[in-house]
Amino acid sequence: MNQTDVKQLLEQMTQDEKIAQLMQLAGFFYEGAAQRGEITGPMEDLGIEEETIINSGSVLGASGAGEVRSIQEAHLKKNRLGIPLLMMADIIHGYKTIFPVPLGISCSWNLDLAEKSAEAAAKEAAVSGVHVTFAPMTDLVRDPRWGRVMESTGEDPFLNSEFAKAFVRGFQGDNLKEDLHRVAACVKHFAAYGASEGGRDYNSVDMSERQLREMYLPAYKAALDEGCEMVMTAFNIVDGIPATGNKRLMRDILRDEWGFDGVMISDWGAVKELIPHGTASNEKEAGKLAIEAGVDIEMMTACYANNLKELMEEGQLEESLVDEAVLRILTLKDKLGLFEKPHRGADVKLEEELVFSKEHRQLSRDLAAKSCVLLKNEGVLPLGKEQKVLLVGPFASSGDVLGPWSWKGPRDEAVTMEEGMKRKIGANNVSVAAGCGIEEAVTEEQWKEIELAVKGADVIVAALGERSEMSGEGGSRADIMLPLAQVEFVRKLKRFNKPVAVVLFNGRPLDLHGVTDQADALLEAWYPGTEAGDAVADLLFGEVNPSGKLTMSFPYAVGQVPVYYNRFNTGRPQKAPHIRERYVSQYLDIPNEPLFPFGFGLSYTSFFYSNLSLSGNVVRSDESIRATVTVTNQGEYAGEETVQLYIKDEVGEVVRPLKELKGFKKVFLKSGESQEITFKINETMLRYTHSDLGYRSDAGSFTVFIGTDSENGKTAAFELELTK
Ligand code: BGC
């Protein structure tokens, strides 16, 4: 087909058929029915007619080549114009081969592997019948109480944008029509879902448009610049108006200003949620608000299906809005080649071959090892292969290492810590005694077992963390410490006077008090995915040198939240010479700084930064400068370092963050080796959103900071001169 054919198809459609295209229902509306070659389902709930289902445009969460093919086949038999269904699903960090959760992936700072993971996920999903994934999630996050931070790539707009682009490239490739092993991407949740008040899921968001543009919007925009086909709305309000009914966001910014002409889908049930939000009094009003604001597909509720026709008949809704939305959906179907190949990549045989392929599992293992962040190490790690290990804790033998949003990933395929450790040093060298549960204190019986086992051990490895249900959607927590049972457990383990290395499996930065101080080594593993145990063992035994760096600050205590590196100075910063100590911006009981800052992560070696030099001290509109630093591996192990470039605008028209990440480079250095790392600095990197919402730079002084994390590095100064 081409665009003319698509338009002609639209002309042949009745009003009912058009409206039904805008509806998305879950796979269970079709399954079962499909086997019988007919389409029925639990329609009563939504109050829709069978006819609407027959004409509906897309399906949510159906997968498996056989199943999807039969749904599509049955659908095409009944659908008058033979318009195929779009199959959409949440392929967030893998389909069946699960990769680390996105927050973990981001800690690798490895865009290439991130892209490859999305490509592998797309391949497995596409041969299993999926056409569109509801990813990447590019919401900027600052509040670890929010359970969905695990789905994000952290607190920085620049890094989020880079990962957004990498994921979109990986999912989509460059030709969706020809490359049947890719899927269309859907960036979400537009917009600012990550800023929900108090970290409580679905909660209100209120921020200035300037802040929205500067911090929260860039990553969605980056995904679209990379060609992302779809956008999903957010559940929250933005400036008093629910995102799903927000014209300013979707029509003015997304469509008019950014020129996005792809498909916009509501989040699950979010159109109908305009009612409890209090901006619509019934489904008819909700439907009208959403379509006028720019939502093309309504996910899982029937405000459109049951009301748009009446609204048009009453002259309350312009038919052209419905036509536009349908045209966008048909265009996406065409881009995916569905009119020619309605089953697209769905292939039972390939599904068997490609899903869980060796290659995908290896990729998952590599990425998992690069995603873990070493937070503390007092001479314990790496472990020697001759050492006898006692493995304890609720994650010692648990398959709950895939993390939330891995609905297709079977836990019994996941490599547990026990398996990984035993594979590495032999079953005889690892004794396992779980001890406490996630929230259940260690019992006397369990403790006796540990006391017995510890005798023969040189080192204790405690695998601790949060059950995966403790983060993810609906997984907000007000207290983000490790459950007390585990904190107590670590304290008890210390009494053996043997080194304790803690490995953490969790979906958010935690308040690690009681753990950091007790543990001799601390490795943040997030949820590493299918190859968890092997990947962690690779790190613990030094076959891979840890290189992950945090992309979200770990708070010193939950009362500090939100705590993030790109904050402002305030008029009364600590150590301000002119103000008495009490009256500065600080807490009386804890430091202002996080426990572990953005960009932080240890290695088994150490990197020394020296000789930061600039090729000139003036950046001009059309003339960049180079900043060069020497990085030396001063330790005994070869290792990878992520060299980070931050810039501070010393004086702005609006206040500027203390630092802003503007670039990073990865360097692999052998023991004793040095390398010069160079970054280019140009005028476009110095632009920001002014109070009039204009995006431009100001002449004046800047500080460049290059370092190993957002707090430790070398600085130099330069000026920006603008040509009039
Ligand atoms: C989530 C989305 C997801 C959708 C479909 C919603 O509850 O917020 O991120 O894509 O469900 O599963």
Short mmCIF file of N, CA, C and O in Angstrom, two decimals, residues 30-136:
data_model
loop_
_atom_site.label_atom_id
_atom_site.label_comp_id
_atom_site.label_asym_id
_atom_site.label_seq_id
_atom_site.Cartn_x
_atom_site.Cartn_y
_atom_site.Cartn_z
N TYR A 30 -10.15 -11.79 22.69
CA TYR A 30 -10.09 -12.53 21.43
C TYR A 30 -9.77 -14.00 21.64
O TYR A 30 -10.14 -14.84 20.86
N GLU A 31 -9.00 -14.25 22.67
CA GLU A 31 -8.53 -15.63 22.86
C GLU A 31 -9.71 -16.54 23.17
O GLU A 31 -10.72 -16.12 23.69
N GLY A 32 -9.54 -17.77 22.84
CA GLY A 32 -10.67 -18.69 23.05
C GLY A 32 -11.62 -18.50 21.89
O GLY A 32 -11.87 -19.41 21.10
N ALA A 33 -12.10 -17.29 21.75
CA ALA A 33 -12.95 -16.98 20.62
C ALA A 33 -12.21 -17.32 19.33
O ALA A 33 -12.78 -17.88 18.39
N ALA A 34 -10.93 -16.99 19.34
CA ALA A 34 -10.14 -17.22 18.14
C ALA A 34 -10.10 -18.71 17.79
O ALA A 34 -10.27 -19.09 16.65
N GLN A 35 -9.91 -19.53 18.82
CA GLN A 35 -9.85 -20.97 18.57
C GLN A 35 -11.13 -21.47 17.90
O GLN A 35 -11.10 -22.36 17.07
N ARG A 36 -12.22 -20.88 18.28
CA ARG A 36 -13.49 -21.32 17.68
C ARG A 36 -13.75 -20.63 16.36
O ARG A 36 -14.79 -20.81 15.75
N GLY A 37 -12.83 -19.81 15.95
CA GLY A 37 -12.99 -19.11 14.68
C GLY A 37 -14.02 -18.01 14.75
O GLY A 37 -14.58 -17.57 13.76
N GLU A 38 -14.33 -17.57 15.92
CA GLU A 38 -15.29 -16.48 16.06
C GLU A 38 -14.78 -15.46 17.06
O GLU A 38 -13.90 -15.74 17.86
N ILE A 39 -15.29 -14.29 17.02
CA ILE A 39 -14.83 -13.25 17.94
C ILE A 39 -15.94 -12.91 18.92
O ILE A 39 -16.95 -12.32 18.55
N THR A 40 -15.77 -13.33 20.13
CA THR A 40 -16.68 -12.86 21.19
C THR A 40 -15.81 -12.60 22.40
O THR A 40 -14.60 -12.76 22.35
N GLY A 41 -16.40 -12.23 23.50
CA GLY A 41 -15.57 -11.99 24.67
C GLY A 41 -16.40 -11.35 25.76
O GLY A 41 -17.61 -11.15 25.59
N PRO A 42 -15.77 -11.06 26.87
CA PRO A 42 -16.54 -10.46 27.98
C PRO A 42 -16.85 -9.00 27.68
O PRO A 42 -16.26 -8.09 28.24
N MET A 43 -17.79 -8.82 26.75
CA MET A 43 -18.04 -7.46 26.28
C MET A 43 -18.90 -6.67 27.25
O MET A 43 -18.92 -5.45 27.22
N GLU A 44 -19.61 -7.41 28.12
CA GLU A 44 -20.59 -6.74 29.00
C GLU A 44 -19.94 -5.60 29.78
O GLU A 44 -20.50 -4.52 29.87
N ASP A 45 -18.75 -5.87 30.30
CA ASP A 45 -18.08 -4.86 31.13
C ASP A 45 -17.99 -3.51 30.46
O ASP A 45 -18.15 -2.47 31.08
N LEU A 46 -17.66 -3.53 29.19
CA LEU A 46 -17.43 -2.27 28.48
C LEU A 46 -18.69 -1.76 27.80
O LEU A 46 -18.74 -0.62 27.35
N GLY A 47 -19.69 -2.60 27.73
CA GLY A 47 -20.93 -2.20 27.08
C GLY A 47 -20.77 -2.01 25.58
O GLY A 47 -21.46 -1.19 24.97
N ILE A 48 -19.86 -2.75 24.96
CA ILE A 48 -19.70 -2.59 23.52
C ILE A 48 -20.31 -3.76 22.77
O ILE A 48 -20.50 -4.83 23.31
N GLU A 49 -20.62 -3.51 21.52
CA GLU A 49 -21.25 -4.52 20.68
C GLU A 49 -20.19 -5.43 20.08
O GLU A 49 -19.05 -5.03 19.90
N GLU A 50 -20.62 -6.62 19.70
CA GLU A 50 -19.69 -7.54 19.06
C GLU A 50 -19.09 -6.92 17.80
O GLU A 50 -17.92 -7.07 17.48
N GLU A 51 -19.92 -6.14 17.12
CA GLU A 51 -19.51 -5.47 15.89
C GLU A 51 -18.24 -4.61 16.14
O GLU A 51 -17.34 -4.54 15.31
N THR A 52 -18.22 -3.96 17.29
CA THR A 52 -17.07 -3.09 17.61
C THR A 52 -15.81 -3.92 17.74
O THR A 52 -14.74 -3.53 17.28
N ILE A 53 -15.93 -5.09 18.35
CA ILE A 53 -14.74 -5.93 18.50
C ILE A 53 -14.27 -6.40 17.12
O ILE A 53 -13.07 -6.41 16.83
N ILE A 54 -15.23 -6.76 16.28
CA ILE A 54 -14.87 -7.24 14.94
C ILE A 54 -14.11 -6.16 14.17
O ILE A 54 -13.21 -6.43 13.41
N ASN A 55 -14.46 -4.92 14.45
CA ASN A 55 -13.82 -3.83 13.71
C ASN A 55 -12.69 -3.15 14.48
O ASN A 55 -12.10 -2.19 13.99
N SER A 56 -12.40 -3.64 15.68
CA SER A 56 -11.41 -2.93 16.50
C SER A 56 -10.04 -2.93 15.82
O SER A 56 -9.75 -3.78 14.98
N GLY A 57 -9.23 -1.98 16.24
CA GLY A 57 -7.99 -1.76 15.49
C GLY A 57 -6.77 -2.45 16.04
O GLY A 57 -5.84 -2.76 15.30
N SER A 58 -6.75 -2.70 17.36
CA SER A 58 -5.52 -3.24 17.93
C SER A 58 -5.80 -4.07 19.17
O SER A 58 -6.85 -3.96 19.79
N VAL A 59 -4.82 -4.89 19.48
CA VAL A 59 -4.93 -5.82 20.61
C VAL A 59 -3.78 -5.58 21.57
O VAL A 59 -2.65 -5.32 21.14
N LEU A 60 -4.06 -5.68 22.85
CA LEU A 60 -3.03 -5.47 23.87
C LEU A 60 -2.63 -6.79 24.51
O LEU A 60 -3.47 -7.55 24.98
N GLY A 61 -1.34 -7.05 24.49
CA GLY A 61 -0.80 -8.15 25.29
C GLY A 61 -1.02 -9.55 24.76
O GLY A 61 -0.90 -10.50 25.52
N ALA A 62 -1.36 -9.69 23.48
CA ALA A 62 -1.44 -11.05 22.93
C ALA A 62 -0.07 -11.40 22.36
O ALA A 62 0.59 -10.57 21.76
N SER A 63 0.37 -12.63 22.59
CA SER A 63 1.66 -13.02 22.01
C SER A 63 1.73 -14.53 21.92
O SER A 63 0.92 -15.24 22.51
N GLY A 64 2.73 -14.97 21.20
CA GLY A 64 2.85 -16.38 20.87
C GLY A 64 2.42 -16.52 19.42
O GLY A 64 1.28 -16.18 19.08
N ALA A 65 3.35 -16.94 18.56
CA ALA A 65 3.07 -16.92 17.13
C ALA A 65 1.77 -17.62 16.76
O ALA A 65 0.94 -17.09 16.02
N GLY A 66 1.56 -18.80 17.33
CA GLY A 66 0.37 -19.58 16.99
C GLY A 66 -0.89 -18.83 17.36
O GLY A 66 -1.81 -18.66 16.56
N GLU A 67 -0.91 -18.35 18.57
CA GLU A 67 -2.09 -17.66 19.08
C GLU A 67 -2.39 -16.38 18.31
O GLU A 67 -3.52 -16.11 17.92
N VAL A 68 -1.36 -15.61 18.08
CA VAL A 68 -1.56 -14.34 17.39
C VAL A 68 -2.02 -14.59 15.96
O VAL A 68 -2.91 -13.90 15.45
N ARG A 69 -1.46 -15.57 15.34
CA ARG A 69 -1.88 -15.89 13.96
C ARG A 69 -3.37 -16.27 13.94
O ARG A 69 -4.11 -15.83 13.07
N SER A 70 -3.79 -17.05 14.92
CA SER A 70 -5.19 -17.45 14.87
C SER A 70 -6.12 -16.28 15.19
O SER A 70 -7.20 -16.16 14.63
N ILE A 71 -5.69 -15.40 16.06
CA ILE A 71 -6.52 -14.20 16.34
C ILE A 71 -6.65 -13.37 15.06
O ILE A 71 -7.73 -12.95 14.66
N GLN A 72 -5.52 -13.17 14.41
CA GLN A 72 -5.52 -12.34 13.18
C GLN A 72 -6.37 -13.00 12.09
O GLN A 72 -7.17 -12.32 11.43
N GLU A 73 -6.21 -14.29 11.96
CA GLU A 73 -6.96 -15.01 10.92
C GLU A 73 -8.46 -14.87 11.14
O GLU A 73 -9.21 -14.52 10.23
N ALA A 74 -8.87 -15.15 12.38
CA ALA A 74 -10.30 -15.08 12.69
C ALA A 74 -10.81 -13.66 12.47
O ALA A 74 -11.91 -13.44 11.95
N HIS A 75 -9.98 -12.70 12.82
CA HIS A 75 -10.37 -11.30 12.67
C HIS A 75 -10.57 -10.95 11.19
O HIS A 75 -11.57 -10.34 10.81
N LEU A 76 -9.63 -11.36 10.38
CA LEU A 76 -9.70 -11.00 8.96
C LEU A 76 -10.90 -11.66 8.28
O LEU A 76 -11.46 -11.11 7.34
N LYS A 77 -11.29 -12.81 8.77
CA LYS A 77 -12.46 -13.47 8.19
C LYS A 77 -13.71 -12.63 8.40
O LYS A 77 -14.60 -12.59 7.59
N LYS A 78 -13.76 -11.98 9.55
CA LYS A 78 -14.98 -11.24 9.89
C LYS A 78 -14.93 -9.77 9.49
O LYS A 78 -15.96 -9.14 9.33
N ASN A 79 -13.74 -9.23 9.38
CA ASN A 79 -13.62 -7.79 9.15
C ASN A 79 -13.93 -7.46 7.68
O ASN A 79 -13.26 -7.94 6.77
N ARG A 80 -14.93 -6.63 7.46
CA ARG A 80 -15.45 -6.38 6.11
C ARG A 80 -14.36 -5.93 5.14
O ARG A 80 -14.27 -6.43 4.02
N LEU A 81 -13.51 -5.01 5.60
CA LEU A 81 -12.51 -4.48 4.67
C LEU A 81 -11.16 -5.17 4.80
O LEU A 81 -10.18 -4.77 4.17
N GLY A 82 -11.11 -6.18 5.64
CA GLY A 82 -9.85 -6.93 5.80
C GLY A 82 -8.73 -6.09 6.39
O GLY A 82 -7.57 -6.19 5.97
N ILE A 83 -9.09 -5.26 7.36
CA ILE A 83 -8.04 -4.43 8.00
C ILE A 83 -7.42 -5.22 9.15
O ILE A 83 -8.12 -5.57 10.10
N PRO A 84 -6.13 -5.52 9.06
CA PRO A 84 -5.52 -6.36 10.10
C PRO A 84 -5.42 -5.65 11.45
O PRO A 84 -5.41 -4.41 11.53
N LEU A 85 -5.34 -6.45 12.47
CA LEU A 85 -5.17 -5.93 13.83
C LEU A 85 -3.70 -5.61 14.08
O LEU A 85 -2.81 -6.31 13.59
N LEU A 86 -3.47 -4.58 14.88
CA LEU A 86 -2.12 -4.29 15.37
C LEU A 86 -1.97 -4.98 16.71
O LEU A 86 -2.82 -4.84 17.59
N MET A 87 -0.87 -5.71 16.87
CA MET A 87 -0.65 -6.42 18.13
C MET A 87 0.37 -5.64 18.96
O MET A 87 1.53 -5.51 18.55
N MET A 88 -0.07 -5.15 20.09
CA MET A 88 0.84 -4.33 20.91
C MET A 88 1.06 -5.01 22.27
O MET A 88 0.16 -5.65 22.79
N ALA A 89 2.24 -4.85 22.81
CA ALA A 89 2.52 -5.48 24.11
C ALA A 89 3.66 -4.74 24.81
O ALA A 89 4.41 -4.00 24.19
N ASP A 90 3.76 -4.99 26.10
CA ASP A 90 4.84 -4.37 26.88
C ASP A 90 6.09 -5.24 26.81
O ASP A 90 6.24 -6.18 27.59
N ILE A 91 6.97 -4.91 25.89
CA ILE A 91 8.26 -5.61 25.83
C ILE A 91 9.27 -4.61 26.40
O ILE A 91 9.83 -3.80 25.68
N ILE A 92 9.45 -4.66 27.68
CA ILE A 92 10.14 -3.55 28.36
C ILE A 92 11.64 -3.81 28.46
O ILE A 92 12.46 -2.96 28.14
N HIS A 93 12.00 -4.98 28.96
CA HIS A 93 13.45 -5.32 29.00
C HIS A 93 13.61 -6.78 28.62
O HIS A 93 14.16 -7.58 29.37
N GLY A 94 13.11 -7.08 27.45
CA GLY A 94 13.19 -8.44 26.96
C GLY A 94 11.82 -9.06 26.82
O GLY A 94 10.86 -8.63 27.48
N TYR A 95 11.75 -10.03 25.93
CA TYR A 95 10.48 -10.76 25.75
C TYR A 95 10.55 -12.01 26.63
O TYR A 95 10.00 -12.02 27.71
N LYS A 96 11.26 -13.03 26.20
CA LYS A 96 11.46 -14.17 27.11
C LYS A 96 12.88 -14.17 27.69
O LYS A 96 13.08 -14.45 28.85
N THR A 97 13.85 -13.87 26.84
CA THR A 97 15.18 -13.65 27.40
C THR A 97 15.12 -12.27 28.05
O THR A 97 14.95 -11.26 27.37
N ILE A 98 15.23 -12.27 29.35
CA ILE A 98 15.05 -10.98 30.05
C ILE A 98 16.42 -10.34 30.32
O ILE A 98 17.36 -11.00 30.77
N PHE A 99 16.48 -9.06 30.00
CA PHE A 99 17.68 -8.25 30.25
C PHE A 99 17.50 -7.54 31.59
O PHE A 99 16.41 -7.57 32.16
N PRO A 100 18.52 -6.87 32.07
CA PRO A 100 18.33 -6.13 33.33
C PRO A 100 17.18 -5.13 33.19
O PRO A 100 16.87 -4.71 32.07
N VAL A 101 16.60 -4.75 34.30
CA VAL A 101 15.57 -3.70 34.23
C VAL A 101 16.21 -2.44 33.64
O VAL A 101 17.43 -2.24 33.78
N PRO A 102 15.42 -1.59 32.98
CA PRO A 102 16.01 -0.42 32.32
C PRO A 102 16.90 0.44 33.22
O PRO A 102 17.93 0.94 32.78
N LEU A 103 16.52 0.60 34.50
CA LEU A 103 17.38 1.40 35.38
C LEU A 103 18.76 0.75 35.47
O LEU A 103 19.79 1.43 35.50
N GLY A 104 18.77 -0.58 35.52
CA GLY A 104 20.04 -1.31 35.52
C GLY A 104 20.79 -1.09 34.21
O GLY A 104 21.98 -0.75 34.20
N ILE A 105 20.08 -1.26 33.10
CA ILE A 105 20.73 -1.07 31.80
C ILE A 105 21.38 0.31 31.73
O ILE A 105 22.51 0.47 31.25
N SER A 106 20.67 1.30 32.26
CA SER A 106 21.23 2.66 32.16
C SER A 106 22.52 2.78 32.95
O SER A 106 23.40 3.56 32.59
N CYS A 107 22.66 2.00 34.02
CA CYS A 107 23.89 2.08 34.81
C CYS A 107 25.09 1.51 34.06
O CYS A 107 26.23 1.68 34.49
N SER A 108 24.85 0.85 32.95
CA SER A 108 25.97 0.40 32.12
C SER A 108 26.55 1.58 31.34
O SER A 108 27.67 1.52 30.87
N TRP A 109 25.78 2.62 31.17
CA TRP A 109 26.15 3.77 30.32
C TRP A 109 26.61 3.24 28.97
O TRP A 109 27.47 3.84 28.31
N ASN A 110 26.06 2.11 28.58
CA ASN A 110 26.50 1.48 27.34
C ASN A 110 25.36 1.49 26.32
O ASN A 110 24.47 0.63 26.34
N LEU A 111 25.40 2.48 25.45
CA LEU A 111 24.30 2.67 24.51
C LEU A 111 24.25 1.55 23.48
O LEU A 111 23.18 1.16 23.02
N ASP A 112 25.41 1.06 23.14
CA ASP A 112 25.48 0.01 22.15
C ASP A 112 24.79 -1.27 22.65
O ASP A 112 23.96 -1.86 21.97
N LEU A 113 25.12 -1.66 23.87
CA LEU A 113 24.48 -2.86 24.42
C LEU A 113 23.00 -2.63 24.69
O LEU A 113 22.19 -3.55 24.54
N ALA A 114 22.66 -1.42 25.08
CA ALA A 114 21.23 -1.11 25.31
C ALA A 114 20.47 -1.30 23.99
O ALA A 114 19.41 -1.93 23.95
N GLU A 115 21.05 -0.79 22.92
CA GLU A 115 20.41 -0.94 21.61
C GLU A 115 20.29 -2.42 21.23
O GLU A 115 19.25 -2.88 20.77
N LYS A 116 21.37 -3.14 21.47
CA LYS A 116 21.35 -4.57 21.13
C LYS A 116 20.30 -5.33 21.94
O LYS A 116 19.67 -6.25 21.44
N SER A 117 20.14 -4.93 23.19
CA SER A 117 19.13 -5.63 24.02
C SER A 117 17.74 -5.37 23.46
O SER A 117 16.89 -6.26 23.42
N ALA A 118 17.51 -4.14 23.00
CA ALA A 118 16.19 -3.82 22.43
C ALA A 118 16.00 -4.58 21.11
O ALA A 118 14.90 -5.06 20.80
N GLU A 119 17.07 -4.70 20.38
CA GLU A 119 16.99 -5.43 19.10
C GLU A 119 16.65 -6.91 19.35
O GLU A 119 15.80 -7.49 18.67
N ALA A 120 17.30 -7.48 20.35
CA ALA A 120 17.05 -8.89 20.67
C ALA A 120 15.62 -9.06 21.19
O ALA A 120 14.92 -10.03 20.82
N ALA A 121 15.19 -8.11 22.03
CA ALA A 121 13.82 -8.18 22.56
C ALA A 121 12.83 -8.08 21.40
O ALA A 121 11.83 -8.82 21.34
N ALA A 122 13.12 -7.17 20.46
CA ALA A 122 12.23 -6.99 19.31
C ALA A 122 12.16 -8.28 18.50
O ALA A 122 11.09 -8.71 18.07
N LYS A 123 13.30 -8.90 18.32
CA LYS A 123 13.34 -10.12 17.50
C LYS A 123 12.48 -11.22 18.12
O LYS A 123 11.63 -11.82 17.47
N GLU A 124 12.68 -11.45 19.41
CA GLU A 124 11.89 -12.50 20.07
C GLU A 124 10.40 -12.17 20.03
O GLU A 124 9.56 -13.04 19.80
N ALA A 125 10.09 -10.90 20.26
CA ALA A 125 8.68 -10.50 20.29
C ALA A 125 8.07 -10.56 18.89
O ALA A 125 6.93 -11.02 18.72
N ALA A 126 8.82 -10.11 17.90
CA ALA A 126 8.27 -10.05 16.54
C ALA A 126 7.96 -11.44 15.99
O ALA A 126 6.92 -11.65 15.38
N VAL A 127 8.84 -12.39 16.23
CA VAL A 127 8.54 -13.74 15.73
C VAL A 127 7.41 -14.38 16.55
O VAL A 127 6.81 -15.36 16.12
N SER A 128 7.13 -13.81 17.70
CA SER A 128 6.02 -14.30 18.51
C SER A 128 4.75 -13.50 18.24
O SER A 128 3.77 -13.60 19.00
N GLY A 129 4.78 -12.67 17.23
CA GLY A 129 3.55 -12.02 16.77
C GLY A 129 3.32 -10.60 17.23
O GLY A 129 2.28 -10.01 16.93
N VAL A 130 4.26 -10.01 17.96
CA VAL A 130 4.06 -8.63 18.45
C VAL A 130 4.49 -7.63 17.37
O VAL A 130 5.50 -7.85 16.70
N HIS A 131 3.73 -6.54 17.21
CA HIS A 131 4.07 -5.52 16.21
C HIS A 131 4.59 -4.23 16.84
O HIS A 131 5.34 -3.49 16.21
N VAL A 132 4.10 -3.95 18.03
CA VAL A 132 4.44 -2.67 18.68
C VAL A 132 4.78 -2.95 20.14
O VAL A 132 4.07 -3.69 20.80
N THR A 133 5.85 -2.35 20.63
CA THR A 133 6.12 -2.46 22.07
C THR A 133 5.84 -1.13 22.76
O THR A 133 6.13 -0.07 22.22
N PHE A 134 5.30 -1.23 23.96
CA PHE A 134 5.07 -0.03 24.77
C PHE A 134 6.35 0.34 25.49
O PHE A 134 6.47 0.26 26.71
N ALA A 135 7.34 0.71 24.75
CA ALA A 135 8.64 1.10 25.30
C ALA A 135 9.32 1.96 24.22
O ALA A 135 8.95 1.86 23.05
N PRO A 136 10.28 2.79 24.54
CA PRO A 136 10.88 2.94 25.86
C PRO A 136 10.10 3.87 26.78
O PRO A 136 9.38 4.76 26.32
#
